[in-house]
PDB file of C-alpha atoms in Angstrom:
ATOM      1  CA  UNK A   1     176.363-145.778  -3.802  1.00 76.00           C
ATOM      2  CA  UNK A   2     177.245-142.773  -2.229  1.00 82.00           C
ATOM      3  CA  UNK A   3     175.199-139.961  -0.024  1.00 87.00           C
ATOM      4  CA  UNK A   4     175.193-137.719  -3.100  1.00 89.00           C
ATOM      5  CA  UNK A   5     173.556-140.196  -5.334  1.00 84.00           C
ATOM      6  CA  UNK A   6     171.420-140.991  -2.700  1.00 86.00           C
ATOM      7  CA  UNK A   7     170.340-137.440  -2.405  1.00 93.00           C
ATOM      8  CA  UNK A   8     170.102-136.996  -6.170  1.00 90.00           C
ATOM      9  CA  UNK A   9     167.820-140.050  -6.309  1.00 91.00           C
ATOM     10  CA  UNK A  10     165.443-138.496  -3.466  1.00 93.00           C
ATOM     11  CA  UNK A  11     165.658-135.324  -4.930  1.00 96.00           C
ATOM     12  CA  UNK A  12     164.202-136.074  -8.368  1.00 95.00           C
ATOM     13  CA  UNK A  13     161.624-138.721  -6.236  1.00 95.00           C
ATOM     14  CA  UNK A  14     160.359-135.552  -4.283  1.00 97.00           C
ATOM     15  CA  UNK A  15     160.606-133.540  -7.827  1.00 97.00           C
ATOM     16  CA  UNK A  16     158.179-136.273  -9.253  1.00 96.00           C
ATOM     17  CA  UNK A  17     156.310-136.350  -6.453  1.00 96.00           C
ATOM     18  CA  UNK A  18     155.335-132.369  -6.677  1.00 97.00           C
ATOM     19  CA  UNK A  19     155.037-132.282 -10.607  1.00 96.00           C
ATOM     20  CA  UNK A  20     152.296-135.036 -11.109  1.00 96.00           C
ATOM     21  CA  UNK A  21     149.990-134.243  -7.579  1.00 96.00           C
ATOM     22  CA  UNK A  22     150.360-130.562  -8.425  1.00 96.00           C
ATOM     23  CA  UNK A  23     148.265-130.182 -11.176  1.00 96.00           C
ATOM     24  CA  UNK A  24     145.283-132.055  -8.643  1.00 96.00           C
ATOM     25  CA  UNK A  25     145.721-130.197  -5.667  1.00 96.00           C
ATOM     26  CA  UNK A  26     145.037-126.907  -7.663  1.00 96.00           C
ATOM     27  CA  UNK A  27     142.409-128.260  -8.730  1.00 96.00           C
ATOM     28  CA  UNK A  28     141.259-128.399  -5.717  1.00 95.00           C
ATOM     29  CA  UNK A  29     142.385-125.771  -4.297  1.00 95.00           C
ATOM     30  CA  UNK A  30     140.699-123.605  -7.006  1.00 96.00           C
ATOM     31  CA  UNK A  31     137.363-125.400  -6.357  1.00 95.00           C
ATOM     32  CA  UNK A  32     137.479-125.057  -3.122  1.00 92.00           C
ATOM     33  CA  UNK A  33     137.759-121.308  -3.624  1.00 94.00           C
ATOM     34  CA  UNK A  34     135.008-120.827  -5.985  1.00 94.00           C
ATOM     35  CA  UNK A  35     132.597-123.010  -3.703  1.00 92.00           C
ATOM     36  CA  UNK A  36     133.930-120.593  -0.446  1.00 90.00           C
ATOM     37  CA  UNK A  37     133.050-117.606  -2.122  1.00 92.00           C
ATOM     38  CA  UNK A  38     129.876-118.853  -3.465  1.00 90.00           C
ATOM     39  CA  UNK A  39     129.114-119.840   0.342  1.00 89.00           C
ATOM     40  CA  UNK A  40     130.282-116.466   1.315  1.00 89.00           C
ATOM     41  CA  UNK A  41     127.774-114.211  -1.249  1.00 91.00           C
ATOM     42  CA  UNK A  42     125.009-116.783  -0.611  1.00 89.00           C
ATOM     43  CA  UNK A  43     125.556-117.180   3.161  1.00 86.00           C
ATOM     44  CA  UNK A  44     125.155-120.848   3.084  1.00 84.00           C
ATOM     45  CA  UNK A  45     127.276-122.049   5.837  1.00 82.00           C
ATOM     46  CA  UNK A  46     127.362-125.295   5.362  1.00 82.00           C
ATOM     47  CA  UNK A  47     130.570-127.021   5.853  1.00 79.00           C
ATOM     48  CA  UNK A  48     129.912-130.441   4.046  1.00 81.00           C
ATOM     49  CA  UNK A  49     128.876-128.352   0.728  1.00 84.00           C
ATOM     50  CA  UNK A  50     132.567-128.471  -0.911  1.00 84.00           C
ATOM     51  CA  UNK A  51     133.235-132.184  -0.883  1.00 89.00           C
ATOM     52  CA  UNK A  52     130.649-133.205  -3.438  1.00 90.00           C
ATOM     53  CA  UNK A  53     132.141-130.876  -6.373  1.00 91.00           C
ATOM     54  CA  UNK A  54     135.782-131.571  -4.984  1.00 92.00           C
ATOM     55  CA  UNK A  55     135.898-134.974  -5.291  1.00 94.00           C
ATOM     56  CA  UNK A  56     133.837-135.013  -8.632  1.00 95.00           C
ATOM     57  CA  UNK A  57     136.384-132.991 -10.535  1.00 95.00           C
ATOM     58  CA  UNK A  58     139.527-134.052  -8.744  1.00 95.00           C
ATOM     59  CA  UNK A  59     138.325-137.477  -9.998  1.00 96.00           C
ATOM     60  CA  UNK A  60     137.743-135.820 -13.513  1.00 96.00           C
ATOM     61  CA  UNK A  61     141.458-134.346 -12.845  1.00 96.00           C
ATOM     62  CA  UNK A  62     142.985-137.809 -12.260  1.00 95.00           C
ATOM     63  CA  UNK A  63     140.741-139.005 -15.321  1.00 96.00           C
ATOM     64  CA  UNK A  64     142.070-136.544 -17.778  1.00 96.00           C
ATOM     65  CA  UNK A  65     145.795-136.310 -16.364  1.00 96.00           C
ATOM     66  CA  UNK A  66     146.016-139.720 -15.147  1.00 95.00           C
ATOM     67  CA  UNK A  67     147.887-141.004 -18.206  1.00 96.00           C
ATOM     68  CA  UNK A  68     150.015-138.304 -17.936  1.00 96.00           C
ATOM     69  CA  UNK A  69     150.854-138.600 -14.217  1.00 96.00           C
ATOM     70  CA  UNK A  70     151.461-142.461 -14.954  1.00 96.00           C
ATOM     71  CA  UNK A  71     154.251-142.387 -17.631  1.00 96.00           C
ATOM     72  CA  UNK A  72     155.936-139.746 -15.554  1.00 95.00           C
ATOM     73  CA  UNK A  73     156.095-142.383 -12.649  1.00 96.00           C
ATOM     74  CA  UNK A  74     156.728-145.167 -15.000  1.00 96.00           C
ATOM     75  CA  UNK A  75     159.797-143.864 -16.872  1.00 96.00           C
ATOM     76  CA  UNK A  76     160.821-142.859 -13.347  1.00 95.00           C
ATOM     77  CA  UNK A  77     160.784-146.202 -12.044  1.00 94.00           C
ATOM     78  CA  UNK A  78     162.414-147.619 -15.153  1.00 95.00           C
ATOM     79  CA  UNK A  79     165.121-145.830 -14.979  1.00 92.00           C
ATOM     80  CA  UNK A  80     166.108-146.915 -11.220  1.00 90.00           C
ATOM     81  CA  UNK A  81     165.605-150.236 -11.604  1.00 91.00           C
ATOM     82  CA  UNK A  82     167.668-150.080 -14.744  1.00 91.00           C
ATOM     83  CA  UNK A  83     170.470-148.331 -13.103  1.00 83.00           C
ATOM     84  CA  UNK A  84     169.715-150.547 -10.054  1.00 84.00           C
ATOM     85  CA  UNK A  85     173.334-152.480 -10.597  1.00 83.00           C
ATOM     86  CA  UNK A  86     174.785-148.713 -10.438  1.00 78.00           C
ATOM     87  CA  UNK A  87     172.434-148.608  -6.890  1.00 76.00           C
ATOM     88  CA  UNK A  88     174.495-151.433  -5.060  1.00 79.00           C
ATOM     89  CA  UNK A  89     177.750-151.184  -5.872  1.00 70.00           C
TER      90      UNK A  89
END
């Protein structure tokens, strides 16, 4: 196995990696914003207000693109281990 297939390998991992936690972290991120500007017309300043809804609907995220996320991961991991004989050569 050489450096370049090494650095393809880690390349598509970090590729992977970015597609399926993407679509949660904007999630997130967008709730978080709504919540901060809601805190900002209201002038609540309470700091502990944006977990609650955060973690509710990133859980409803992973819920609704979980299978998704998964069988990205899974075919990724199929196909090293089924090139794995390529991998140690």
């Amino acid at each position: 196995m050489t450096i370049d297939d090494v650095t393809a390998v880690a390349g598509e991992a970090l590729y992977l990696i970015i597609k399926t936690s993407a679509p949660v972290l904007l999630v997130s991120l967008v709730i978080g914003l709504i919540i901060s500007i809601f805190q900002t017309v209201t002038s609540i300043q309470e700091q502990t207000l944006t977990f609650v809804p955060k973690i509710i609907c990133v859980f409803l995220s992973l819920i609704v693109l979980g299978h998704w996320m998964m069988n990205g991961m899974t075919e990724f991991m199929t196909r090293l281990w089924s090139d794995f004989s390529l991998y140690i050569r």
